[in-house]
Structures are given as C-alpha cells and as structure tokens.
Short mmCIF file of N, CA, C and O in Angstrom, two decimals:
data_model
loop_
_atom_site.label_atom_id
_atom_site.label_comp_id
_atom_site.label_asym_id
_atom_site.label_seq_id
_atom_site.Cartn_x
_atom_site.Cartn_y
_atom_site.Cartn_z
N UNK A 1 23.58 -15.40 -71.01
CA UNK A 1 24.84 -14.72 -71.21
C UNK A 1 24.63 -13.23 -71.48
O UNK A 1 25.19 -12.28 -70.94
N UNK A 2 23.63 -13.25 -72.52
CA UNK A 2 23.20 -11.63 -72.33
C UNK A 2 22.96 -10.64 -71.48
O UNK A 2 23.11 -9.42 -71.47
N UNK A 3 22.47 -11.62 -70.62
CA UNK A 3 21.73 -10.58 -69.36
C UNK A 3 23.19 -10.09 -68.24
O UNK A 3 23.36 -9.10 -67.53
N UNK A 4 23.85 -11.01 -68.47
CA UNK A 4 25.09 -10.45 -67.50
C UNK A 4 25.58 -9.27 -68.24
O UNK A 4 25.54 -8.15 -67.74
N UNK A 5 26.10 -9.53 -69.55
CA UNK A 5 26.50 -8.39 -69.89
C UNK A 5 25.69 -7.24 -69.75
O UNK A 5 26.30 -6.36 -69.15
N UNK A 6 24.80 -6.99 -70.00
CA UNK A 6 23.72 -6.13 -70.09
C UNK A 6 23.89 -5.59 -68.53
O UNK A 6 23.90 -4.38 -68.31
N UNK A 7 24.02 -6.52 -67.54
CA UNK A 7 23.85 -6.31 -66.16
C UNK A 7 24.69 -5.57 -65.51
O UNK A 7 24.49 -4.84 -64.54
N UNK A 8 26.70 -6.07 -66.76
CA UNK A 8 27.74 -5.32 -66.06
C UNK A 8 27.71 -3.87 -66.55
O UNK A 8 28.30 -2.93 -66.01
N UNK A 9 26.90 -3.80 -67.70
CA UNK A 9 27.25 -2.35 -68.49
C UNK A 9 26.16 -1.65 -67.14
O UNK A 9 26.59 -0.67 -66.54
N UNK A 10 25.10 -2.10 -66.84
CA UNK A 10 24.21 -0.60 -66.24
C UNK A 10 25.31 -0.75 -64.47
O UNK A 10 25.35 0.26 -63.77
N UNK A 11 25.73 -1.44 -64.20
CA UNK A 11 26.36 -1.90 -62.51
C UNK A 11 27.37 -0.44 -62.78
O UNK A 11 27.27 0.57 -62.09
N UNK A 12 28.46 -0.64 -64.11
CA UNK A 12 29.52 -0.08 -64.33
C UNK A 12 28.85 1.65 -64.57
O UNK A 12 29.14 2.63 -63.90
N UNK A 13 28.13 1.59 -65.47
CA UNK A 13 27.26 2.59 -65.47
C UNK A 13 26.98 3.36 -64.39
O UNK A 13 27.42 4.50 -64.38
N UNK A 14 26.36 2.98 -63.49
CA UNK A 14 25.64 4.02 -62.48
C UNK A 14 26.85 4.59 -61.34
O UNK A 14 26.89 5.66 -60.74
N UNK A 15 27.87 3.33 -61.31
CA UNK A 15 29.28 3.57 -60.40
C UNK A 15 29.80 4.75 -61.65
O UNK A 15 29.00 5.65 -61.39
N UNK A 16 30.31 5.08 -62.39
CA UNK A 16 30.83 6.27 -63.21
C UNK A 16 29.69 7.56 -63.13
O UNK A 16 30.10 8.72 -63.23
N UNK A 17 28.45 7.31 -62.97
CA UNK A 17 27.63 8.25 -62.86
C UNK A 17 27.53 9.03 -61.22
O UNK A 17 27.51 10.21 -60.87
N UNK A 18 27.50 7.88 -60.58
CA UNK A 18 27.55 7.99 -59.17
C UNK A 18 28.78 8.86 -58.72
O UNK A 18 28.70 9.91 -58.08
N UNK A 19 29.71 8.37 -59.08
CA UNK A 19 31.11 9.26 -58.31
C UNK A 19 31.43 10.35 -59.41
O UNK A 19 32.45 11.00 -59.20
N UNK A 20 30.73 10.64 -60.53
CA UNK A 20 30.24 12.19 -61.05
C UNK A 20 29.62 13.12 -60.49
O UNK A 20 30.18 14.22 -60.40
N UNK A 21 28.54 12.97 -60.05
CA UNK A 21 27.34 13.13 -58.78
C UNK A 21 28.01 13.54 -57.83
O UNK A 21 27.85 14.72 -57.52
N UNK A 22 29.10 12.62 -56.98
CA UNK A 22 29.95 13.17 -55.76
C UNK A 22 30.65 14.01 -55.87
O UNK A 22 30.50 14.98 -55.13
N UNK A 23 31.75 13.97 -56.86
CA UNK A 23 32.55 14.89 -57.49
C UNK A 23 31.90 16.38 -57.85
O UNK A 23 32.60 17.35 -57.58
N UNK A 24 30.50 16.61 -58.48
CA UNK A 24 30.01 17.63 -58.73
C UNK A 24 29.68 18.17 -57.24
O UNK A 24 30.16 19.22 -56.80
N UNK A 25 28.92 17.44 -56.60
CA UNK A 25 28.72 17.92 -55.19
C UNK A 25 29.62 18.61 -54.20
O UNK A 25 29.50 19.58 -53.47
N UNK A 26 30.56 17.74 -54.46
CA UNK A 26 32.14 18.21 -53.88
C UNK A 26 32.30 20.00 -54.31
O UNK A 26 32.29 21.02 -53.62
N UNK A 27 32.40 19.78 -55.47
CA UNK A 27 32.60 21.01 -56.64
C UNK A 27 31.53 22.28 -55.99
O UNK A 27 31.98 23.33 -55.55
N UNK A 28 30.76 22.11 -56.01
CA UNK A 28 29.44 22.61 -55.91
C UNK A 28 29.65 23.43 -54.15
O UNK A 28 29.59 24.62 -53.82
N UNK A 29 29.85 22.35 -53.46
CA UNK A 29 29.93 22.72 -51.79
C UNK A 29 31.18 23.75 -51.68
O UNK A 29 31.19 24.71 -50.91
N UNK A 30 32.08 23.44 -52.45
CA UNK A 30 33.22 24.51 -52.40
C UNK A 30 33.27 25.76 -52.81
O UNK A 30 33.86 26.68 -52.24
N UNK A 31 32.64 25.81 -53.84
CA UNK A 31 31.95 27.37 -54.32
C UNK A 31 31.11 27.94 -53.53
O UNK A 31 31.09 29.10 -53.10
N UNK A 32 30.28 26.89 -53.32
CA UNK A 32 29.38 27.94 -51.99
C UNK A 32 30.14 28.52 -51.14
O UNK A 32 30.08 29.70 -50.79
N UNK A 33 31.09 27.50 -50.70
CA UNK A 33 31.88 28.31 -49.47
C UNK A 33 32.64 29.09 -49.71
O UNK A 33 32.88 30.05 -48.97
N UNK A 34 33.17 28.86 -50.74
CA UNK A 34 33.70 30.25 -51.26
C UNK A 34 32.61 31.27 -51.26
O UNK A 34 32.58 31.89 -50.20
N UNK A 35 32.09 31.48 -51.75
CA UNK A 35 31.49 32.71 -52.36
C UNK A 35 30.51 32.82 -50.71
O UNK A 35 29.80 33.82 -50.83
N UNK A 36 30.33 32.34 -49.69
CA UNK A 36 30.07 32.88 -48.54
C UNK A 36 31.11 33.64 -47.80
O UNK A 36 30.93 34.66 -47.12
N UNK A 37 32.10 33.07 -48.00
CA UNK A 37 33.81 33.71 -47.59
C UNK A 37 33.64 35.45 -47.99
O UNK A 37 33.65 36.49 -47.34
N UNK A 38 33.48 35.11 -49.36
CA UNK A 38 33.59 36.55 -50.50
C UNK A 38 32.41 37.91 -50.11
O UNK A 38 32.55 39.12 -50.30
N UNK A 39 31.52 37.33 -49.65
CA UNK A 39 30.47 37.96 -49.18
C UNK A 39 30.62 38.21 -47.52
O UNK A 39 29.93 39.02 -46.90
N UNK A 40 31.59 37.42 -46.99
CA UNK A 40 32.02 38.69 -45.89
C UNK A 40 33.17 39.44 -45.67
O UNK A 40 33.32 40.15 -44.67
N UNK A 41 33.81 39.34 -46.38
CA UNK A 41 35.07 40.10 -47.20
C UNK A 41 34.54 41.01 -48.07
O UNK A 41 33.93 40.74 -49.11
N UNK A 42 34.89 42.56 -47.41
CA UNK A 42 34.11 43.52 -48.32
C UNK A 42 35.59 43.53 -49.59
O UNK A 42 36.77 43.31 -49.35
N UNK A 43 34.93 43.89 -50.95
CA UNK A 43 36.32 44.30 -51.88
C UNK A 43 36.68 42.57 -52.15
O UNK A 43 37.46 42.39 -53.09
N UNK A 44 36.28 41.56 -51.58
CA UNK A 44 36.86 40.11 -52.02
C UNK A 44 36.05 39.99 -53.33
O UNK A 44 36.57 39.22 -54.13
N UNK A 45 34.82 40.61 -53.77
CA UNK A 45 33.84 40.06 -54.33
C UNK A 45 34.83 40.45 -55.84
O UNK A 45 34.79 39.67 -56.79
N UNK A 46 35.70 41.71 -55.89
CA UNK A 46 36.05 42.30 -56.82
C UNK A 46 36.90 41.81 -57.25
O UNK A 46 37.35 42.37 -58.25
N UNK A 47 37.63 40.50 -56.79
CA UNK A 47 39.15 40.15 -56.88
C UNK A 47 39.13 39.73 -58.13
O UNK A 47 40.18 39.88 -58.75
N UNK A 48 37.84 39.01 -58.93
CA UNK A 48 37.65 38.41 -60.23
C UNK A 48 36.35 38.87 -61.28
O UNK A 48 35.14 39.03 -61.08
N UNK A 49 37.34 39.02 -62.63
CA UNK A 49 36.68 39.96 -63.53
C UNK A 49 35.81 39.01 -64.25
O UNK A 49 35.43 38.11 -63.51
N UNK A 50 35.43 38.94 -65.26
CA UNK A 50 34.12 37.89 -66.06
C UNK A 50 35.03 36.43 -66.38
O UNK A 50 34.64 35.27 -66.26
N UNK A 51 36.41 36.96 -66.85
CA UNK A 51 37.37 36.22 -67.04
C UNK A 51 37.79 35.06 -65.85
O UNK A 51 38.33 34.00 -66.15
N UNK A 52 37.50 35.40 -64.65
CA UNK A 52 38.38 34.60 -63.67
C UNK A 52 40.08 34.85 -63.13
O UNK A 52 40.86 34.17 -62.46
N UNK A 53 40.12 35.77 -63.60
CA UNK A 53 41.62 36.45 -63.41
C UNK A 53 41.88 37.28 -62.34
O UNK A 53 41.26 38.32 -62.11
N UNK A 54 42.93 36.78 -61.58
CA UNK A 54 42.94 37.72 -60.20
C UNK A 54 44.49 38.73 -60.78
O UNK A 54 45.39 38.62 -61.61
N UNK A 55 44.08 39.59 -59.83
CA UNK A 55 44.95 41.06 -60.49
C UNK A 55 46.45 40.40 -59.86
O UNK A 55 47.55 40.83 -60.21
N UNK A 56 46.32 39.65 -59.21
CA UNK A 56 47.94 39.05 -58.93
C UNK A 56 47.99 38.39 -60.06
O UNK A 56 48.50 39.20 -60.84
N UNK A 57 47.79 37.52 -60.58
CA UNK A 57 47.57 36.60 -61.89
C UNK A 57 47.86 37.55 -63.07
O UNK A 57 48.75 37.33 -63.89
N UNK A 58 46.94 38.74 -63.11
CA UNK A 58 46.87 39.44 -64.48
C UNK A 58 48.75 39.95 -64.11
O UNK A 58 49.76 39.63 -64.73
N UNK A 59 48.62 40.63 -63.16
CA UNK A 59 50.36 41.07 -62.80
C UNK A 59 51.74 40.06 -63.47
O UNK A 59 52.64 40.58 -64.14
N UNK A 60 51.72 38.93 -63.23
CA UNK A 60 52.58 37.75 -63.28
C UNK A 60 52.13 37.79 -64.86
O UNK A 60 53.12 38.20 -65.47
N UNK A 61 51.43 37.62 -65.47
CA UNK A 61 51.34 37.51 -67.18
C UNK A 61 51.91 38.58 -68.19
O UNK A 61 52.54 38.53 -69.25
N UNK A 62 51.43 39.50 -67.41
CA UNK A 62 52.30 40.89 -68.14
C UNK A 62 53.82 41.30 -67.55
O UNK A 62 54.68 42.06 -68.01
N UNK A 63 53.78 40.48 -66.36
CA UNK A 63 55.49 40.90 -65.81
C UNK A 63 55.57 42.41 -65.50
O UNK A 63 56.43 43.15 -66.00
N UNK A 64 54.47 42.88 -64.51
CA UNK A 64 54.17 43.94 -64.00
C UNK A 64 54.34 44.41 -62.93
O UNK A 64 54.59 43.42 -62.24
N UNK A 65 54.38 45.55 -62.08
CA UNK A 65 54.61 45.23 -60.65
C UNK A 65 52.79 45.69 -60.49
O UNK A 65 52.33 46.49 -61.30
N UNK A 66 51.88 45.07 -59.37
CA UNK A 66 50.59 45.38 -59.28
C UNK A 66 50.41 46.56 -58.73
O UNK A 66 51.24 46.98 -57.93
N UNK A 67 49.23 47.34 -59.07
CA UNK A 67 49.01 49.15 -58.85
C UNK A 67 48.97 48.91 -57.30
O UNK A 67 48.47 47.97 -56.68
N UNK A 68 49.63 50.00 -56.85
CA UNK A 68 49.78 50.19 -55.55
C UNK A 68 48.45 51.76 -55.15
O UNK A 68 48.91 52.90 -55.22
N UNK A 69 47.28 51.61 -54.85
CA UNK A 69 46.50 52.53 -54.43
C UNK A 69 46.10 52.89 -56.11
O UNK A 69 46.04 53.95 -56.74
N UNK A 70 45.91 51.80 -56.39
CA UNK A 70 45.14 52.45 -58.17
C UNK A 70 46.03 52.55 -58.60
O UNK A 70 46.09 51.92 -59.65
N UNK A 71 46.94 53.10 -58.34
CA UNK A 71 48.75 54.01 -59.66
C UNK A 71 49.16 52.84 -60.14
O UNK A 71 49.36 51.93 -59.33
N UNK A 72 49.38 52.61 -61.58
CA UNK A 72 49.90 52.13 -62.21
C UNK A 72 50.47 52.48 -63.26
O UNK A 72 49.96 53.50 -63.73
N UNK A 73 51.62 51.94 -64.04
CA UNK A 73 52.11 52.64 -64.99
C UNK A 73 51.62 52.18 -66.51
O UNK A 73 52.07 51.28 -67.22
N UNK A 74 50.47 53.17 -66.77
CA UNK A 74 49.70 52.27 -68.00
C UNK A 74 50.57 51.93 -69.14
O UNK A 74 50.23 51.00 -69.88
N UNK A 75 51.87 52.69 -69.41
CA UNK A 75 52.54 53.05 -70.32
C UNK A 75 53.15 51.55 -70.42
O UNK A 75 52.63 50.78 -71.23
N UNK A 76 54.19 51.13 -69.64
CA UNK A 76 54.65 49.92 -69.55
C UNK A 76 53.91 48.84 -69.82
O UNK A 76 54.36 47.98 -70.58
N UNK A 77 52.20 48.65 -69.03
CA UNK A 77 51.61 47.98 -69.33
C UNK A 77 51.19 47.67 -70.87
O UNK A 77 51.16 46.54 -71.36
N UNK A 78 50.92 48.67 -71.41
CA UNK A 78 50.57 48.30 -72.32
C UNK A 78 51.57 48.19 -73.89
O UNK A 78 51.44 47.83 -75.06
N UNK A 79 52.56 48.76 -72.98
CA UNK A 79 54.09 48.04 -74.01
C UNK A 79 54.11 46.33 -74.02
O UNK A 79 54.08 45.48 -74.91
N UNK A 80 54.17 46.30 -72.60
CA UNK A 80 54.80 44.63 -72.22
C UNK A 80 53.22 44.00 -72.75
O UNK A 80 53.15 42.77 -72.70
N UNK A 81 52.42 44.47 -73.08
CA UNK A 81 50.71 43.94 -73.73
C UNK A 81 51.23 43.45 -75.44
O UNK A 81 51.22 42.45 -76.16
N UNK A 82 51.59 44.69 -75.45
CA UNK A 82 51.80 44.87 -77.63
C UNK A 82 52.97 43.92 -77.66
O UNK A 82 52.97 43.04 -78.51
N UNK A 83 53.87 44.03 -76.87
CA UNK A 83 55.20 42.84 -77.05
C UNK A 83 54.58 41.39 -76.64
O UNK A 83 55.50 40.61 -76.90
N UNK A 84 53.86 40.87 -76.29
CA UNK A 84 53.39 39.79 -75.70
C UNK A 84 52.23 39.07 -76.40
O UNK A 84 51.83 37.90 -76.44
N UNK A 85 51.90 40.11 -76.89
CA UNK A 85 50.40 40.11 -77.78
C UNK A 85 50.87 39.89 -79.20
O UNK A 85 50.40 38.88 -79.73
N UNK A 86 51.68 40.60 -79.91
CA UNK A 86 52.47 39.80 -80.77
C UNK A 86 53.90 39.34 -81.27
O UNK A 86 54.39 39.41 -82.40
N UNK A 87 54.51 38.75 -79.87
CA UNK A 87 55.17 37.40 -79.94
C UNK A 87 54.23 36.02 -80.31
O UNK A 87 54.44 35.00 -80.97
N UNK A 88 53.10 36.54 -79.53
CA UNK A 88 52.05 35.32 -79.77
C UNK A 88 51.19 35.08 -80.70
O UNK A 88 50.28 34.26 -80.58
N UNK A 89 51.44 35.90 -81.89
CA UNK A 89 50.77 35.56 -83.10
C UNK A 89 50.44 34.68 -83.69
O UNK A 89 51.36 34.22 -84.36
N UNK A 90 49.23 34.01 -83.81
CA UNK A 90 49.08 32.31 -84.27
C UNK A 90 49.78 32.12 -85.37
O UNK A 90 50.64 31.24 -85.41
N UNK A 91 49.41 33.25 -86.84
CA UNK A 91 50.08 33.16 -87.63
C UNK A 91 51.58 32.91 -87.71
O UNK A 91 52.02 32.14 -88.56
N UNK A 92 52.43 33.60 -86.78
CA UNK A 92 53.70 33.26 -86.93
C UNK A 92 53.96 32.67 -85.72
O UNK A 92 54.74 33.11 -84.88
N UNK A 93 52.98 31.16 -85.58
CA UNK A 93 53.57 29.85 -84.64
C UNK A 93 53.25 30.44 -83.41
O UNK A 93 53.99 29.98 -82.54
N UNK A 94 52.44 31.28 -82.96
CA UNK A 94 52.09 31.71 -81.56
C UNK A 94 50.73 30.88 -80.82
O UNK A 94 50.08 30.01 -81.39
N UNK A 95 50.53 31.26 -79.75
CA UNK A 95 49.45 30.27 -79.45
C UNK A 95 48.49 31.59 -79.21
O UNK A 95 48.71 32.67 -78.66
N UNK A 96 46.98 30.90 -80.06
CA UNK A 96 45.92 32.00 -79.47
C UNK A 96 45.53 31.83 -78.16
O UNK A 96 45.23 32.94 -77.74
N UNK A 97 45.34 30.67 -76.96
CA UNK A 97 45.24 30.79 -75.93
C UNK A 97 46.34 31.42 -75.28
O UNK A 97 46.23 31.57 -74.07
N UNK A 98 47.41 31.82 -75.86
CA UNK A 98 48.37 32.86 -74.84
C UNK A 98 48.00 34.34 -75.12
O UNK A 98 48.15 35.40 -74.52
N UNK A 99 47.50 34.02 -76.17
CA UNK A 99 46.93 36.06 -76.70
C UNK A 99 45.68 36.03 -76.18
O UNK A 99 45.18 37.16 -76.15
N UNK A 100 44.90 35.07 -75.71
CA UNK A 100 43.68 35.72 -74.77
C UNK A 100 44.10 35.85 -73.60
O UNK A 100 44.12 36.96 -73.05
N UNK A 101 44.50 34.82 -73.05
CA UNK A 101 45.41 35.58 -71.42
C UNK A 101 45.61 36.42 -71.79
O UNK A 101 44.71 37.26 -71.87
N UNK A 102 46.88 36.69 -72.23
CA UNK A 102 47.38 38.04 -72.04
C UNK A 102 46.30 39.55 -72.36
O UNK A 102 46.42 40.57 -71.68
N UNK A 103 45.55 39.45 -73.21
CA UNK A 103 44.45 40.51 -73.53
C UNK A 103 43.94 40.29 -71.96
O UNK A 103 43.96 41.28 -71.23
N UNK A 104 43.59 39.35 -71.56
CA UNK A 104 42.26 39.54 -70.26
C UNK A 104 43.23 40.23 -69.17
O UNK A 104 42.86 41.21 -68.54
N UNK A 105 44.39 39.69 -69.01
CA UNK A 105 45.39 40.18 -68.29
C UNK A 105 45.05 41.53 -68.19
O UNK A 105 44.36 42.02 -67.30
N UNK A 106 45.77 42.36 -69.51
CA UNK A 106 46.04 43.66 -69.52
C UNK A 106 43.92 44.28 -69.36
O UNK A 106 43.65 45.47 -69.20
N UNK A 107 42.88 43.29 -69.45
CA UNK A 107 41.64 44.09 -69.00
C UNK A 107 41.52 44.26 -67.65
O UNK A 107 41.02 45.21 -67.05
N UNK A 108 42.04 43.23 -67.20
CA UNK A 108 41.78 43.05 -65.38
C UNK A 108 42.80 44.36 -64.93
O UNK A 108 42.51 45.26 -64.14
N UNK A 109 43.83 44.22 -65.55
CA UNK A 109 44.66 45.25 -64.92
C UNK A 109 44.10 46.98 -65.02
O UNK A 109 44.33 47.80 -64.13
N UNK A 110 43.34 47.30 -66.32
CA UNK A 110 42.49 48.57 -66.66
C UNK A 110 41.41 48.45 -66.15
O UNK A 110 40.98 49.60 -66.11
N UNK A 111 40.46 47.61 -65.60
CA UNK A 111 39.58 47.76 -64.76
C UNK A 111 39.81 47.72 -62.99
O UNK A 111 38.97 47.86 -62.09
N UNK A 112 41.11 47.51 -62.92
CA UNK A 112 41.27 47.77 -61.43
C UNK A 112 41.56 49.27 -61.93
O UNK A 112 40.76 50.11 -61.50
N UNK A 113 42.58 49.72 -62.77
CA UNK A 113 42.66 50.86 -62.70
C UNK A 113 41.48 51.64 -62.24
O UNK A 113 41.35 52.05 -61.09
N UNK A 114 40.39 51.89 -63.46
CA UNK A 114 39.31 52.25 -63.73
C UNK A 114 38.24 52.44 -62.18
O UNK A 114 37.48 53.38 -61.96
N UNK A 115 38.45 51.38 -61.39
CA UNK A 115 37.38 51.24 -60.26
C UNK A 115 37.92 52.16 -59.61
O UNK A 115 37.31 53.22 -59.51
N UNK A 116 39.46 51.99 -58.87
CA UNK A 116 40.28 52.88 -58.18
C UNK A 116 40.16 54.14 -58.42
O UNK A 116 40.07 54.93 -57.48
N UNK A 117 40.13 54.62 -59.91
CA UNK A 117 39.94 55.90 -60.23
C UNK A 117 38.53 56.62 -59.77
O UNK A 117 38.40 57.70 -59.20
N UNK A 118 37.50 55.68 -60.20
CA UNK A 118 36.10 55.82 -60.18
C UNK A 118 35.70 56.51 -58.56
O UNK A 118 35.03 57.52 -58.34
N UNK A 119 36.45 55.45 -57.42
CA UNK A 119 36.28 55.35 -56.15
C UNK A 119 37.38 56.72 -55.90
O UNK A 119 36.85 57.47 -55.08
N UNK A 120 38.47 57.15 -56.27
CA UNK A 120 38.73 58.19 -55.87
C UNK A 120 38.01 59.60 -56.37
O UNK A 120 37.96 60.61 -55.68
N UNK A 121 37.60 59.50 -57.38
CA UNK A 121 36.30 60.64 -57.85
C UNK A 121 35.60 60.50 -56.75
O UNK A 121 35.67 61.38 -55.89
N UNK A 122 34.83 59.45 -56.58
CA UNK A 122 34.05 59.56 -55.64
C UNK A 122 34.26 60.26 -54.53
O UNK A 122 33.68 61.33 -54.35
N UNK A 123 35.18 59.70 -53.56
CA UNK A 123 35.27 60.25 -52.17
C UNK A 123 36.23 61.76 -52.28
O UNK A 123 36.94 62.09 -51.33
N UNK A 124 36.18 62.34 -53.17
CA UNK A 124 36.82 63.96 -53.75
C UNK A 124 35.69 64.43 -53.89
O UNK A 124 35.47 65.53 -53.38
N UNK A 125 34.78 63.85 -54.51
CA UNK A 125 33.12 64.44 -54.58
C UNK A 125 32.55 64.67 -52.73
O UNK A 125 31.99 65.61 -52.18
N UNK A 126 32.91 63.67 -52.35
CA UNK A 126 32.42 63.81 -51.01
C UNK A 126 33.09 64.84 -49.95
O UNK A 126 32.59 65.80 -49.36
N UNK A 127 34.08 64.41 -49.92
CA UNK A 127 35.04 65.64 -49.44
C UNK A 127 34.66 67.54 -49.60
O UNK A 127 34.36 68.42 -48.79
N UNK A 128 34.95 67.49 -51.40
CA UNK A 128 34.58 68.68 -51.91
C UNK A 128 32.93 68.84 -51.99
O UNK A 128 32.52 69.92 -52.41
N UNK A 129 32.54 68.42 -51.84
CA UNK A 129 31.23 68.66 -52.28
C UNK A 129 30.68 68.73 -53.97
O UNK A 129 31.43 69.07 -54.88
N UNK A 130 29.55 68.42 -54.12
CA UNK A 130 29.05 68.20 -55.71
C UNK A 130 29.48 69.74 -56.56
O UNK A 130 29.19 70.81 -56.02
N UNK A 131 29.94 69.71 -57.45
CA UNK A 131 29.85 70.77 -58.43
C UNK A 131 29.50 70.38 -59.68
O UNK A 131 30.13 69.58 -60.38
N UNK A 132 28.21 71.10 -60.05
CA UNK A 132 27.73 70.39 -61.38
C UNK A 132 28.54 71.40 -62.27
O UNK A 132 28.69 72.52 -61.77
N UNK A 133 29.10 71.16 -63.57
CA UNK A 133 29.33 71.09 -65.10
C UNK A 133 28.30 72.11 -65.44
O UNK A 133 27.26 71.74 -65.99
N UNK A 134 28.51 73.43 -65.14
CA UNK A 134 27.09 74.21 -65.53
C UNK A 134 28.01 74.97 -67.14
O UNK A 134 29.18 75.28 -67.38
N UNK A 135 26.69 75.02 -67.93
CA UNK A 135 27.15 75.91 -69.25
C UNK A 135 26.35 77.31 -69.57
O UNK A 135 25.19 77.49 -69.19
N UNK A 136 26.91 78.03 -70.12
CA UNK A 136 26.39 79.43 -69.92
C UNK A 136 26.25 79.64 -71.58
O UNK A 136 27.21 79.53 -72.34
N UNK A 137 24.80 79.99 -72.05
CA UNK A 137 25.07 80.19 -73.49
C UNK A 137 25.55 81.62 -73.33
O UNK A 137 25.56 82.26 -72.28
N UNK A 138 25.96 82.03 -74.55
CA UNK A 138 27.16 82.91 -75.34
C UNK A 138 25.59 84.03 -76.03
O UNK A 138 25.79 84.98 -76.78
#
C-alpha cells in the first residue's frame, strides 16, 4: 500500500514539474524573440527603463499627453506626480504599489526627456561644430 502512494506522489510530481519546464521554455522562447525583434529595431531597445515601463504606459499613469520630439511639459508632469503621489499615501489608506508606479512613471517620462535632450546636444554639436568651455584666468 505504501509503495503506491509513494508511487502517486513522484508520477504527480514530475507531471507538475514537467509542465513547469514547458511553461518556462515557452517563457524563455518568447523573450528571445522578442529581444531579437528589439535588436533590429533601432530606438526599440529604449522603449523600457530598469522598471519595465513603456513611455505609453508611464503617459496613461500620470494622465499625460506623451513628449512629442522630446518637448514635454515638465511642469504638469510633475504636478499630476505630487497629486498622485500623495493621494496615495499608505499612511492615509493609499496603496504603496500605486506610489511606485507612479514614481517610475514620472522616471521613465524624465529619462525620455533627458535622452532626447542629450541626442539633440548632440547633433547641434555636430552641425555647429565642437566649442570647448575655455576659461581665461583674471
């Protein structure tokens, strides 16, 4: 009598382990293909910050319209941030998983800024040519 039981626990066993195994594989094959997708899509690689947040996503949380060529209106953003950020105060009955969204939100949204900006320095550098920051002592 023992041995059956013993027999159904490892049978039941390896079937729950087994279609874990598939399931991860599954999991596994889809990311690859993703992230082969992303790698021939120049600018796809950027769509997600450490967070996992796409700047359409961060947009829809803050109730933003998304920067059109970098421009955004930081001002608003970071109103509809401080109003959102504490409505959701744990202390007064808020949820802390809605105050980390919303924080990663309003980061994804300052680091698109930030790149856009970065990348228009850049090609103004190229255009204009380098001018170094020279200082003249007195």
């Amino acid at each position: 009598m023992a041995h059956r039981i013993i027999t159904q626990v490892v049978i039941t066993g390896s079937r729950v382990l087994g279609r874990a195994f598939v399931e991860a594989y599954k999991q596994a094959a889809a990311s690859h293909k993703y992230a082969q997708q992303a790698a021939k899509t120049p600018g796809a690689a950027t769509n997600f910050a450490s967070s996992g947040l796409t700047l359409d996503e961060a947009c829809k949380i803050l109730n933003v319209a998304p920067p059109k060529a970098g421009k955004v209106d930081m001002e608003n953003v970071m109103a509809r941030f401080k109003k959102l950020f504490d409505v959701n105060e744990p202390k007064n009955g808020g949820s802390f998983y809605l105050q980390s969204k919303i924080l990663r939100a309003r980061e994804r949204i300052e680091m698109e800024v930030r790149e856009a900006e970065r990348l228009a320095e850049r090609e103004k550098e190229i255009t204009e040519g380098w001018k170094p920051k020279v200082y003249k002592d007195r």
